[in-house]
JSON list of C-alpha atoms in Angstrom, two decimals:
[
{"chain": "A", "resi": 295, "resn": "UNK", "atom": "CA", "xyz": [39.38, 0.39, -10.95]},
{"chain": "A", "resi": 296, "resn": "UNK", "atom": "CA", "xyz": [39.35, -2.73, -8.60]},
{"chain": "A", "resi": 297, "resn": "UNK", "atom": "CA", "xyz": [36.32, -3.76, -6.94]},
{"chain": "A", "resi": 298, "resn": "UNK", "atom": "CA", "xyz": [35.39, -2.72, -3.72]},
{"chain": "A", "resi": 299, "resn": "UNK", "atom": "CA", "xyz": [35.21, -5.35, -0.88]},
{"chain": "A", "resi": 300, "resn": "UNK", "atom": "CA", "xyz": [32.30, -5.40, 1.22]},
{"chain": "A", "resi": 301, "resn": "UNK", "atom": "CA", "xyz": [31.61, -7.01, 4.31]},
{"chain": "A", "resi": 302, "resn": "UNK", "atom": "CA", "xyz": [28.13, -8.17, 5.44]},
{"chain": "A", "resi": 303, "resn": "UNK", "atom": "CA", "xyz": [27.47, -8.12, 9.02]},
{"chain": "A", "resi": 304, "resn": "UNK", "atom": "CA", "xyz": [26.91, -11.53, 9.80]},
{"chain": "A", "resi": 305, "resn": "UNK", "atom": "CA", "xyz": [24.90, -11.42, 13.65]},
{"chain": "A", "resi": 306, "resn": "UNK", "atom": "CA", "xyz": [22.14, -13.86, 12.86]},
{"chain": "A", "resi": 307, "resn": "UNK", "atom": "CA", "xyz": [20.01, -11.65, 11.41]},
{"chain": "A", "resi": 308, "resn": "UNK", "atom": "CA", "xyz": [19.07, -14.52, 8.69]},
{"chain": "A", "resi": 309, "resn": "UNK", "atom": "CA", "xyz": [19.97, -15.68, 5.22]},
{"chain": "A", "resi": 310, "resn": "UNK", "atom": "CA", "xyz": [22.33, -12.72, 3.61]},
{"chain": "A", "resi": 311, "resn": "UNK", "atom": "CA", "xyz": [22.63, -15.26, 0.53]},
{"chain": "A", "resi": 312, "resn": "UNK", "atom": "CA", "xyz": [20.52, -12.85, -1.60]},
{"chain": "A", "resi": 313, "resn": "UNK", "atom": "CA", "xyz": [22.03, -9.77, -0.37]},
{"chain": "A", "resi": 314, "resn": "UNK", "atom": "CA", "xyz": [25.78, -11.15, -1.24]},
{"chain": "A", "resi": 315, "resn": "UNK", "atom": "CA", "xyz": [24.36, -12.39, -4.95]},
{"chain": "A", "resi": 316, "resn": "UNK", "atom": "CA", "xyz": [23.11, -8.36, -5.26]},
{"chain": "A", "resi": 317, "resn": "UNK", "atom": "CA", "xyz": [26.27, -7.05, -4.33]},
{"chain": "A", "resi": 318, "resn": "UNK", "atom": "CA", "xyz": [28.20, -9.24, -6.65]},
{"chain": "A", "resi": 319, "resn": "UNK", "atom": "CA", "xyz": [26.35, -8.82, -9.67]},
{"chain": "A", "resi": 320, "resn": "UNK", "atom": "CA", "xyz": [27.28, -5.01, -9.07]},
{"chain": "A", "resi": 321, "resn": "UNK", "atom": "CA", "xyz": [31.05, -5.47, -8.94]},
{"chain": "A", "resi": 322, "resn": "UNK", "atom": "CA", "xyz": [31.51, -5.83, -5.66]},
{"chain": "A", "resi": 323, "resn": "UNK", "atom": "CA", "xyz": [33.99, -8.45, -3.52]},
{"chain": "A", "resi": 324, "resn": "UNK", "atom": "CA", "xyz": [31.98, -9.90, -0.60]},
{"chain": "A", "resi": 325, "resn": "UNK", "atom": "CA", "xyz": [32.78, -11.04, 2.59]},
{"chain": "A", "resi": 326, "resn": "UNK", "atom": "CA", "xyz": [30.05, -12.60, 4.95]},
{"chain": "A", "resi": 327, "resn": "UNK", "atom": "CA", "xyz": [32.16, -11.86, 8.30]},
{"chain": "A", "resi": 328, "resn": "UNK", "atom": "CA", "xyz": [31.34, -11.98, 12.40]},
{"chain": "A", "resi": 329, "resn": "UNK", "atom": "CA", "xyz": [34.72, -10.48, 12.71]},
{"chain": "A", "resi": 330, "resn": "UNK", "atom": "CA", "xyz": [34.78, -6.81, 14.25]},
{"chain": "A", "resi": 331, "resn": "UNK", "atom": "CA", "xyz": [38.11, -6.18, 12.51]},
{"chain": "A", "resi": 332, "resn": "UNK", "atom": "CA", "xyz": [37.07, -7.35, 9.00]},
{"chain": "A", "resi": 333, "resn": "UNK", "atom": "CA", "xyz": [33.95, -5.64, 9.40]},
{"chain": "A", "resi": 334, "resn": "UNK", "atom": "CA", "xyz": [35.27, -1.84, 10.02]},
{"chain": "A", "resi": 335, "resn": "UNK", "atom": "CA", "xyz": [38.33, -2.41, 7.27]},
{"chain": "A", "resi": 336, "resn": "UNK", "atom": "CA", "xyz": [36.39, -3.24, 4.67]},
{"chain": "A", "resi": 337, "resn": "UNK", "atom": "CA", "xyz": [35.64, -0.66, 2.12]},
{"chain": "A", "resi": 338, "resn": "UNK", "atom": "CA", "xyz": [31.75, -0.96, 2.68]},
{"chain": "A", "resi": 339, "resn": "UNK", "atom": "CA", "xyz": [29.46, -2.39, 5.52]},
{"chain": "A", "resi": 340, "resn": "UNK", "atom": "CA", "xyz": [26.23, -3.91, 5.00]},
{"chain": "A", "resi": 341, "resn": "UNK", "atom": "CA", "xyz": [24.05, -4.59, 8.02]},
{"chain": "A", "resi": 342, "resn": "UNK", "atom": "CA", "xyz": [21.20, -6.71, 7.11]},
{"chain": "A", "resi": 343, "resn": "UNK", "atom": "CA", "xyz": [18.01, -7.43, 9.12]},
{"chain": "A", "resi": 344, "resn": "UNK", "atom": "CA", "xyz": [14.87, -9.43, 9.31]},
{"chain": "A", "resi": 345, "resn": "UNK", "atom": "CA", "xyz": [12.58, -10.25, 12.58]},
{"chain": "A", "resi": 346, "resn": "UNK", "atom": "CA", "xyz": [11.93, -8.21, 15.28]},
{"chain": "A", "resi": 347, "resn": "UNK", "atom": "CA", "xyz": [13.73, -5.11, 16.58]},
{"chain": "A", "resi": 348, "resn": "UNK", "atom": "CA", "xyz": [14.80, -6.40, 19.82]},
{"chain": "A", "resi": 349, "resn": "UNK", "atom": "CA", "xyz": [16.29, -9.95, 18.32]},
{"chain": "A", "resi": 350, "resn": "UNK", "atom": "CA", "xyz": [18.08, -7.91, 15.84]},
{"chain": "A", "resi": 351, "resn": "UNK", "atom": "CA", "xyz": [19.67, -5.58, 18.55]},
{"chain": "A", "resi": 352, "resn": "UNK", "atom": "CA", "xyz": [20.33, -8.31, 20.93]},
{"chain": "A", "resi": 353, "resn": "UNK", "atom": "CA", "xyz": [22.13, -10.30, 17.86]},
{"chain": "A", "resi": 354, "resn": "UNK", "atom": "CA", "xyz": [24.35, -6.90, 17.16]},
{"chain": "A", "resi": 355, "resn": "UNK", "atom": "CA", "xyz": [25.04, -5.93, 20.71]},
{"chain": "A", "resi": 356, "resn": "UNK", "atom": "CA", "xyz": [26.48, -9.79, 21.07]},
{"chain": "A", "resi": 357, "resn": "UNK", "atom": "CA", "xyz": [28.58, -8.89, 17.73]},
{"chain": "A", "resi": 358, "resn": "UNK", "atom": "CA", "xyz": [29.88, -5.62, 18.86]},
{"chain": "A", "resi": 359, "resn": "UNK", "atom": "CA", "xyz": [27.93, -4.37, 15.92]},
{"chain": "A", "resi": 360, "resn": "UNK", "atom": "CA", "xyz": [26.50, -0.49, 17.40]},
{"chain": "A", "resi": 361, "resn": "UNK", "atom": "CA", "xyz": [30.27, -0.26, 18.03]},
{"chain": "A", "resi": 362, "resn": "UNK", "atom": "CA", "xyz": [31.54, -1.23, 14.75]},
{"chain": "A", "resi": 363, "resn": "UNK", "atom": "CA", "xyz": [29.14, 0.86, 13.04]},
{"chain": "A", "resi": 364, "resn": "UNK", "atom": "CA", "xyz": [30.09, 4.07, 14.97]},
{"chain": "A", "resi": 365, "resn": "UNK", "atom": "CA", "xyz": [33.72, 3.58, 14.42]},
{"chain": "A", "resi": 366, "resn": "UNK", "atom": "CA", "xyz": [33.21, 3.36, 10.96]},
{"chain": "A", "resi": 367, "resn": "UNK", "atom": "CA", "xyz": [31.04, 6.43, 10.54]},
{"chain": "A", "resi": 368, "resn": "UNK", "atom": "CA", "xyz": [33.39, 8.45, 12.46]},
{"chain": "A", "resi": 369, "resn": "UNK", "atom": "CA", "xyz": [35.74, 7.59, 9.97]},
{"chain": "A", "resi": 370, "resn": "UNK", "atom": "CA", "xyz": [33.51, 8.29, 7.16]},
{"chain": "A", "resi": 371, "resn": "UNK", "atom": "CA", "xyz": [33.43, 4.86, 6.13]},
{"chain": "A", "resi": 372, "resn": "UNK", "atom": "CA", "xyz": [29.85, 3.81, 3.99]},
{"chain": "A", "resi": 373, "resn": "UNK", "atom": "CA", "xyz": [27.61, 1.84, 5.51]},
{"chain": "A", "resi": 374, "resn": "UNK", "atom": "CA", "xyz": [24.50, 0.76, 4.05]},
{"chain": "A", "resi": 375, "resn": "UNK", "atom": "CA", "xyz": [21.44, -0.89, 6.37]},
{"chain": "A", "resi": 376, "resn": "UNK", "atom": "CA", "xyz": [18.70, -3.01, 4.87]},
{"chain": "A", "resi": 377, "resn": "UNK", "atom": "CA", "xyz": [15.27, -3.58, 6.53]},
{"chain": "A", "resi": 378, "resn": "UNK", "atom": "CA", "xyz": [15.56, -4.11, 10.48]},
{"chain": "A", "resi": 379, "resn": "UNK", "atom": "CA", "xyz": [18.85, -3.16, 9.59]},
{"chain": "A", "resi": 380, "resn": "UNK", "atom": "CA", "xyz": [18.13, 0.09, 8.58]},
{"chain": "A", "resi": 381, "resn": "UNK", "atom": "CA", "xyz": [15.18, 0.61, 11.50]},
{"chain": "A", "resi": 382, "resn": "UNK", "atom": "CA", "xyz": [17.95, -0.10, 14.41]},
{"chain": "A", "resi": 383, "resn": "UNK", "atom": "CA", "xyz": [19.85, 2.72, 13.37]},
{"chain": "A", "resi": 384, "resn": "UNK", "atom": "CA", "xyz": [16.94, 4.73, 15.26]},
{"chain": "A", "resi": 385, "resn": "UNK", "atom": "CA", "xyz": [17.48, 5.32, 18.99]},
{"chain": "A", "resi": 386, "resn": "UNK", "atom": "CA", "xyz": [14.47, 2.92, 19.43]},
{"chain": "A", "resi": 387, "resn": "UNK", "atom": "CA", "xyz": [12.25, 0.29, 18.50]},
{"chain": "A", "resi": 388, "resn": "UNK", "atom": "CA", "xyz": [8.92, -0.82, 20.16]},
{"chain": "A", "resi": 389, "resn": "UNK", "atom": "CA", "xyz": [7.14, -3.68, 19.26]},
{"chain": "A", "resi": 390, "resn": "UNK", "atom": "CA", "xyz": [4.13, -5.76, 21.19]},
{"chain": "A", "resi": 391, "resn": "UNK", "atom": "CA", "xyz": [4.52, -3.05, 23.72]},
{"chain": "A", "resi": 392, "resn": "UNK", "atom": "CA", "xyz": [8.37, -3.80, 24.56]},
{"chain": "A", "resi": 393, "resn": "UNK", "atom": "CA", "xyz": [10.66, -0.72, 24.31]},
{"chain": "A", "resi": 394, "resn": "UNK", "atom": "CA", "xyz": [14.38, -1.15, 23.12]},
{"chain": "A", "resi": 395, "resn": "UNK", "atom": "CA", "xyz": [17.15, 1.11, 22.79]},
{"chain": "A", "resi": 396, "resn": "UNK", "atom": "CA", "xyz": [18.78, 1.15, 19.36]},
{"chain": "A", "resi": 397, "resn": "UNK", "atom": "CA", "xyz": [22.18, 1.88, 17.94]},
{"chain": "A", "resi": 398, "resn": "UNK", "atom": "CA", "xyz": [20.61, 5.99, 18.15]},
{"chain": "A", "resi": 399, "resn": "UNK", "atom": "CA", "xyz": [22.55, 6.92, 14.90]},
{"chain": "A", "resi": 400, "resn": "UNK", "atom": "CA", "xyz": [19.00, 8.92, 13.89]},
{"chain": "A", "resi": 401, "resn": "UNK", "atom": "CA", "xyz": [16.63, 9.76, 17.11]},
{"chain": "A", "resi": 402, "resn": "UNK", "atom": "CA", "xyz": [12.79, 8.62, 16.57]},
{"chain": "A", "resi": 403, "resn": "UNK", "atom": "CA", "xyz": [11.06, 5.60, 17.12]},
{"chain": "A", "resi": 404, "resn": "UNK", "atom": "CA", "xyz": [10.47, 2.35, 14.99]},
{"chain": "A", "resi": 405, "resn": "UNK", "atom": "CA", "xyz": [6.67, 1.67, 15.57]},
{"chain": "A", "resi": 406, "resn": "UNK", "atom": "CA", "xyz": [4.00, -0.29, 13.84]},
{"chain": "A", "resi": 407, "resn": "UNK", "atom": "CA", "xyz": [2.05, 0.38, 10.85]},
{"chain": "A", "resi": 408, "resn": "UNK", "atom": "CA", "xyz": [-1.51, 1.70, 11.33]},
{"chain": "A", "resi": 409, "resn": "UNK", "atom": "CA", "xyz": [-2.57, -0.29, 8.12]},
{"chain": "A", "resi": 410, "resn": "UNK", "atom": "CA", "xyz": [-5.64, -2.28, 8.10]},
{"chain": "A", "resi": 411, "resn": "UNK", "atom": "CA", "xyz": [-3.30, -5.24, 6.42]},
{"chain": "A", "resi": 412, "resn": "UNK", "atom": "CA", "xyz": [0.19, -6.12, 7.91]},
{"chain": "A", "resi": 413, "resn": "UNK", "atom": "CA", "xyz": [2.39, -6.77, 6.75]},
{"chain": "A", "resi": 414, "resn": "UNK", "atom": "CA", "xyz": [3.12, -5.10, 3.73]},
{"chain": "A", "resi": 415, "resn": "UNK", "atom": "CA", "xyz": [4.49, -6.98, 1.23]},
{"chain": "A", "resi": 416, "resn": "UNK", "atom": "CA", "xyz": [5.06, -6.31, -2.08]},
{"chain": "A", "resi": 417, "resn": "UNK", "atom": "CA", "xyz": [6.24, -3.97, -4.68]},
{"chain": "A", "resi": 418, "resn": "UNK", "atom": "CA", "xyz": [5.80, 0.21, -3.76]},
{"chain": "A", "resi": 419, "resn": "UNK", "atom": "CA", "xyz": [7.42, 3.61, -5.45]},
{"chain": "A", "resi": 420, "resn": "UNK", "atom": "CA", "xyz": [9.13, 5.73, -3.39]},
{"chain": "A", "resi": 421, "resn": "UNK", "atom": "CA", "xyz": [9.00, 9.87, -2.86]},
{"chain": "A", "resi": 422, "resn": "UNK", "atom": "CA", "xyz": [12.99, 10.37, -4.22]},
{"chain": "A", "resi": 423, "resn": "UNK", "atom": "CA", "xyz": [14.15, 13.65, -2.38]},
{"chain": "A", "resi": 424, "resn": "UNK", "atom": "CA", "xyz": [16.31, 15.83, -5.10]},
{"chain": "A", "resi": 425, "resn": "UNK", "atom": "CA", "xyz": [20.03, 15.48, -5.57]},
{"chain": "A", "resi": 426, "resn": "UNK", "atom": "CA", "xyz": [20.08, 11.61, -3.37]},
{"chain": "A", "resi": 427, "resn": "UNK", "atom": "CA", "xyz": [23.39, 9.63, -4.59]},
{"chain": "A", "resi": 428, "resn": "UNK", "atom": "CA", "xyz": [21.42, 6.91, -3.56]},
{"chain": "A", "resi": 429, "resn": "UNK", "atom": "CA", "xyz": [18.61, 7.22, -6.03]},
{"chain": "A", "resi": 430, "resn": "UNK", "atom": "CA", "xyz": [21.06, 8.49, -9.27]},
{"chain": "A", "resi": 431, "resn": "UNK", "atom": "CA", "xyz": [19.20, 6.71, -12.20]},
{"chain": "A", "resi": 432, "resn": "UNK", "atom": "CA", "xyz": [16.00, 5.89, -10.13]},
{"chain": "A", "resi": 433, "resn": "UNK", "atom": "CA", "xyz": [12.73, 6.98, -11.43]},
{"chain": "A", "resi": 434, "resn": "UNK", "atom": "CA", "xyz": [9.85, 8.02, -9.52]},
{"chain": "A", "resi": 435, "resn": "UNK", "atom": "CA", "xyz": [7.61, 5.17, -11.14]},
{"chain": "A", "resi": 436, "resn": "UNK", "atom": "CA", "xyz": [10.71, 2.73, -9.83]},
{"chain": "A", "resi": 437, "resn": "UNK", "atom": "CA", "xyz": [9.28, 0.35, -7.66]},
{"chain": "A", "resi": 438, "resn": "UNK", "atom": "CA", "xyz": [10.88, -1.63, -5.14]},
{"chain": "A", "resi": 439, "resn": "UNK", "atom": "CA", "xyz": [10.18, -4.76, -2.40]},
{"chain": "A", "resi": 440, "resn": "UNK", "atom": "CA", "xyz": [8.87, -4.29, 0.95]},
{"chain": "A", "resi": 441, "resn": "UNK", "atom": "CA", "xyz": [7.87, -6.87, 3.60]},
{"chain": "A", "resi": 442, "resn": "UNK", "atom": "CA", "xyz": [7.48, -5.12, 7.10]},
{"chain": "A", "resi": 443, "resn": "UNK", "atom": "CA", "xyz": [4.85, -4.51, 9.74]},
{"chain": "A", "resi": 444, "resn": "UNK", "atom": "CA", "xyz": [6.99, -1.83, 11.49]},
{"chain": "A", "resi": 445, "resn": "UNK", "atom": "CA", "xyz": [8.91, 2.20, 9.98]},
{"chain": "A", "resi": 446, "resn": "UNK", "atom": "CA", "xyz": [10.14, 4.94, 11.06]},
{"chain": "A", "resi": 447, "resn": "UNK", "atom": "CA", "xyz": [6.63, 7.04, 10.93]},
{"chain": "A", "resi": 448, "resn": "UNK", "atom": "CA", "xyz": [8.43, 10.34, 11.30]},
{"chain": "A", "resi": 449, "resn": "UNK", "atom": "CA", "xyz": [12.08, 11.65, 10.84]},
{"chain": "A", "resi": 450, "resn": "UNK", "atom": "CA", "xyz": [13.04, 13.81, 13.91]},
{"chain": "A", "resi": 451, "resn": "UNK", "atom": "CA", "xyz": [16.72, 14.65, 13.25]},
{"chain": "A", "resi": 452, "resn": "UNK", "atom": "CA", "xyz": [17.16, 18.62, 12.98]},
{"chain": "A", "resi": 453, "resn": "UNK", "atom": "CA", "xyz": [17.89, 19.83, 9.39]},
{"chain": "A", "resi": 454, "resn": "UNK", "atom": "CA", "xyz": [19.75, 22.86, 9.86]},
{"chain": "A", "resi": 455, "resn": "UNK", "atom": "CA", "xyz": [22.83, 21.81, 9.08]},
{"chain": "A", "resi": 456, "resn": "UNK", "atom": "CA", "xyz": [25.74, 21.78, 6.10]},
{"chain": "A", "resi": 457, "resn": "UNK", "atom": "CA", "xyz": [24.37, 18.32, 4.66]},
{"chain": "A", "resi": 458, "resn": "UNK", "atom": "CA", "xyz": [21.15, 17.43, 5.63]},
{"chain": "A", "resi": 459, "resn": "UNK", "atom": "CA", "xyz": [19.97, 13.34, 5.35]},
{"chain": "A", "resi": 460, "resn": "UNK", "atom": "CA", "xyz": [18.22, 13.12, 2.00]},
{"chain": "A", "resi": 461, "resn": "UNK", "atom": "CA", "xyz": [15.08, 11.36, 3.20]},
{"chain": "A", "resi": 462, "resn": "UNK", "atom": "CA", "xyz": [12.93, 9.11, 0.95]},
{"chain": "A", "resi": 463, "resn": "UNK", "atom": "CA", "xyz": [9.17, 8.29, 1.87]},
{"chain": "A", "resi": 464, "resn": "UNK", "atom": "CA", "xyz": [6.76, 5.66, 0.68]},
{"chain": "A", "resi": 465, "resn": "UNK", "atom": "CA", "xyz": [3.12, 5.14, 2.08]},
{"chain": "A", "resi": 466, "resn": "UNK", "atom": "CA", "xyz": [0.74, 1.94, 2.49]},
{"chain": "A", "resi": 467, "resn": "UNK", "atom": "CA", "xyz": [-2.44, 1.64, 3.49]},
{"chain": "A", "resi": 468, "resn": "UNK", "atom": "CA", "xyz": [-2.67, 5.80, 4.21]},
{"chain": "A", "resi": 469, "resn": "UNK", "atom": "CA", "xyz": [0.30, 5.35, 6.24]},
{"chain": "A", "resi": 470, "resn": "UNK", "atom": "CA", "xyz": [3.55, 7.36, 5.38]},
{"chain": "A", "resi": 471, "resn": "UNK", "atom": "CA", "xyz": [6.47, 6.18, 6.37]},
{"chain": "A", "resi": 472, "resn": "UNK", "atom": "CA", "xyz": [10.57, 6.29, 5.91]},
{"chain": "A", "resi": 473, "resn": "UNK", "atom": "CA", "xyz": [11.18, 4.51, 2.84]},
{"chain": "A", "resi": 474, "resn": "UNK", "atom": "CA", "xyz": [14.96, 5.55, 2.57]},
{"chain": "A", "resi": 475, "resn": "UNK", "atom": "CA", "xyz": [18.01, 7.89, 4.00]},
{"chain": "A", "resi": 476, "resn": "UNK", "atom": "CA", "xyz": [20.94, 8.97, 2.46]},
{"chain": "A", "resi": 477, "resn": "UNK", "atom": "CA", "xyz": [22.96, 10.22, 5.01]},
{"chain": "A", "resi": 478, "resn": "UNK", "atom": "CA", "xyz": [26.61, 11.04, 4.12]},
{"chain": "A", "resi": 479, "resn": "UNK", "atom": "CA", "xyz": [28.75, 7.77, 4.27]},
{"chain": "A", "resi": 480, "resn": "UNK", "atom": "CA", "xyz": [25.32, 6.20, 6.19]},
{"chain": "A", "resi": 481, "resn": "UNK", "atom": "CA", "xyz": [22.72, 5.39, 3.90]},
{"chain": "A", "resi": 482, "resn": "UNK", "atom": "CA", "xyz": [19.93, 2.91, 4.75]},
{"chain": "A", "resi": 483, "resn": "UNK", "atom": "CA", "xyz": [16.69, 1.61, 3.29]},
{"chain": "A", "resi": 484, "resn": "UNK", "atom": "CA", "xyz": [13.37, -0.13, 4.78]},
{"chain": "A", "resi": 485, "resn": "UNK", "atom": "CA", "xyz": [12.90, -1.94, 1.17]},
{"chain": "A", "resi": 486, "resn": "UNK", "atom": "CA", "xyz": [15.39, -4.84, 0.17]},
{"chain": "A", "resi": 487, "resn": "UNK", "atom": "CA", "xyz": [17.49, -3.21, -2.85]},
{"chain": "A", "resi": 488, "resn": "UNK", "atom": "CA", "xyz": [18.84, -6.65, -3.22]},
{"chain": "A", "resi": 489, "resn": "UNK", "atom": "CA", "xyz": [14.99, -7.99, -4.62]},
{"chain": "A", "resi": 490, "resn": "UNK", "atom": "CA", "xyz": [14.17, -5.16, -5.82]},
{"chain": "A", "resi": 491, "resn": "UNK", "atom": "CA", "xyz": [15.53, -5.79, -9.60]},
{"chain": "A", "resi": 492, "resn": "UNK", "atom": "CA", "xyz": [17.07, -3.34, -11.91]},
{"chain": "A", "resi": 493, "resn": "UNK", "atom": "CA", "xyz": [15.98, -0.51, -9.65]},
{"chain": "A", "resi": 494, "resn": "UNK", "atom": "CA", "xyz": [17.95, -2.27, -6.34]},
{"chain": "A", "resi": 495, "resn": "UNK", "atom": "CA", "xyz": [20.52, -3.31, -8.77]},
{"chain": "A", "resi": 496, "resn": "UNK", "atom": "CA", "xyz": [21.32, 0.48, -9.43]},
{"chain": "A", "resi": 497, "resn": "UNK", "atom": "CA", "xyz": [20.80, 1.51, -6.10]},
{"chain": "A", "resi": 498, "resn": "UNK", "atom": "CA", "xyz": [22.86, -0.86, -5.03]},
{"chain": "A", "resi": 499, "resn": "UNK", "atom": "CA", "xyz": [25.68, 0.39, -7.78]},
{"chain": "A", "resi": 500, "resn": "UNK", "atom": "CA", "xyz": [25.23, 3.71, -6.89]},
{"chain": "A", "resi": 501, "resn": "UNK", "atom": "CA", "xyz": [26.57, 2.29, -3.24]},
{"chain": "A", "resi": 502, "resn": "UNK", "atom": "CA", "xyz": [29.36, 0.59, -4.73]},
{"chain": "A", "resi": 503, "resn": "UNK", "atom": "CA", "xyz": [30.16, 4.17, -6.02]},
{"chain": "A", "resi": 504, "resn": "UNK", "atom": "CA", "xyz": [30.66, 6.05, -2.80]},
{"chain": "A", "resi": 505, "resn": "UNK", "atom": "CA", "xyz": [33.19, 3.25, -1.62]}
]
């Protein structure tokens, strides 16, 4: 089978060196592209993100990038969010007391942690929900790399439906939070696959799969 190209989102959201070395080592043909067009024809989007919600929004708006998202998901075309990446698919974000709208792909809000030591940073297992694509050949004593102050605390979407997200959790400092969501062609995580070793090596095959 030929690779699969994939094109990561490139709005300013920081380096995306590691992310492209990840999805190589898996098989996969990477483009680092600002380019609307390039970015829903590729075979797989990955939106990165690091910093603060509203930064990260403003960067995407200025790319076109809620818009390029949505046109790929109504086409059933994967995309795969990483960190802030994966907390502006919510339909908001408020940090320091400043409210911003997100892309709303998920409703909830991104909000701070309520542990004693932010952030967190570091290595954490993950609550795998059964039957997740994303987590095929993932343990529950995986581990895999965090560093954020800020979650989704709570998953609001309604579940009564054909295919339901496949929701992952994690927890630090007594606080549970979204760790993961495999959502049909949108999957996302709040860890960074790409530093995460042979566990965000697989995860990140398991990706390259679905493309």
């Amino acid at each position: 089978m030929s690779s699969r190209n994939v094109a990561v989102l490139d709005y300013g959201a920081g380096n995306l060196r590691s992310a492209v070395r990840a999805l190589e080592r898996v098989g996969a043909e990477v483009t680092v592209t600002a380019d609307p067009k390039r970015a829903v024809e590729a075979d797989g989007l990955l939106v990165p993100g690091v910093g603060a919600f509203a930064a990260c929004m403003k960067g995407l708006r200025d790319a076109q990038g809620p818009r390029i998202i949505g046109q790929r998901l109504a086409g059933g075309r994967p995309v795969l969010g990483i960190c802030v990446g994966m907390q502006v698919l919510f339909e908001s974000g408020t940090e320091h007391g400043i409210h911003t709208e997100g892309c709303g792909e998920w409703p909830g809000d991104v909000s701070k942690l309520h542990a004693d030591v932010l952030p967190h940073m570091g290595w954490n297992t993950v609550e795998i929900p059964q039957g997740s694509d994303m987590f095929d050949g993932i343990g529950p004593e995986d581990r895999f790399y965090f560093v954020h102050s800020y979650a989704a605390r709570s998953w609001e979407l309604q579940t009564e439906i054909t295919e339901p997200p496949k929701v992952a959790w994690s927890e630090y400092g007594g606080d549970r939070f979204v760790a993961a969501v495999d959502n049909g062609a949108l999957w996302a995580t709040q860890f960074h696959p790409e530093k995460s070793g042979d566990a965000g090596s697989q995860l990140l095959k398991n990706w390259i799969g679905t493309l």
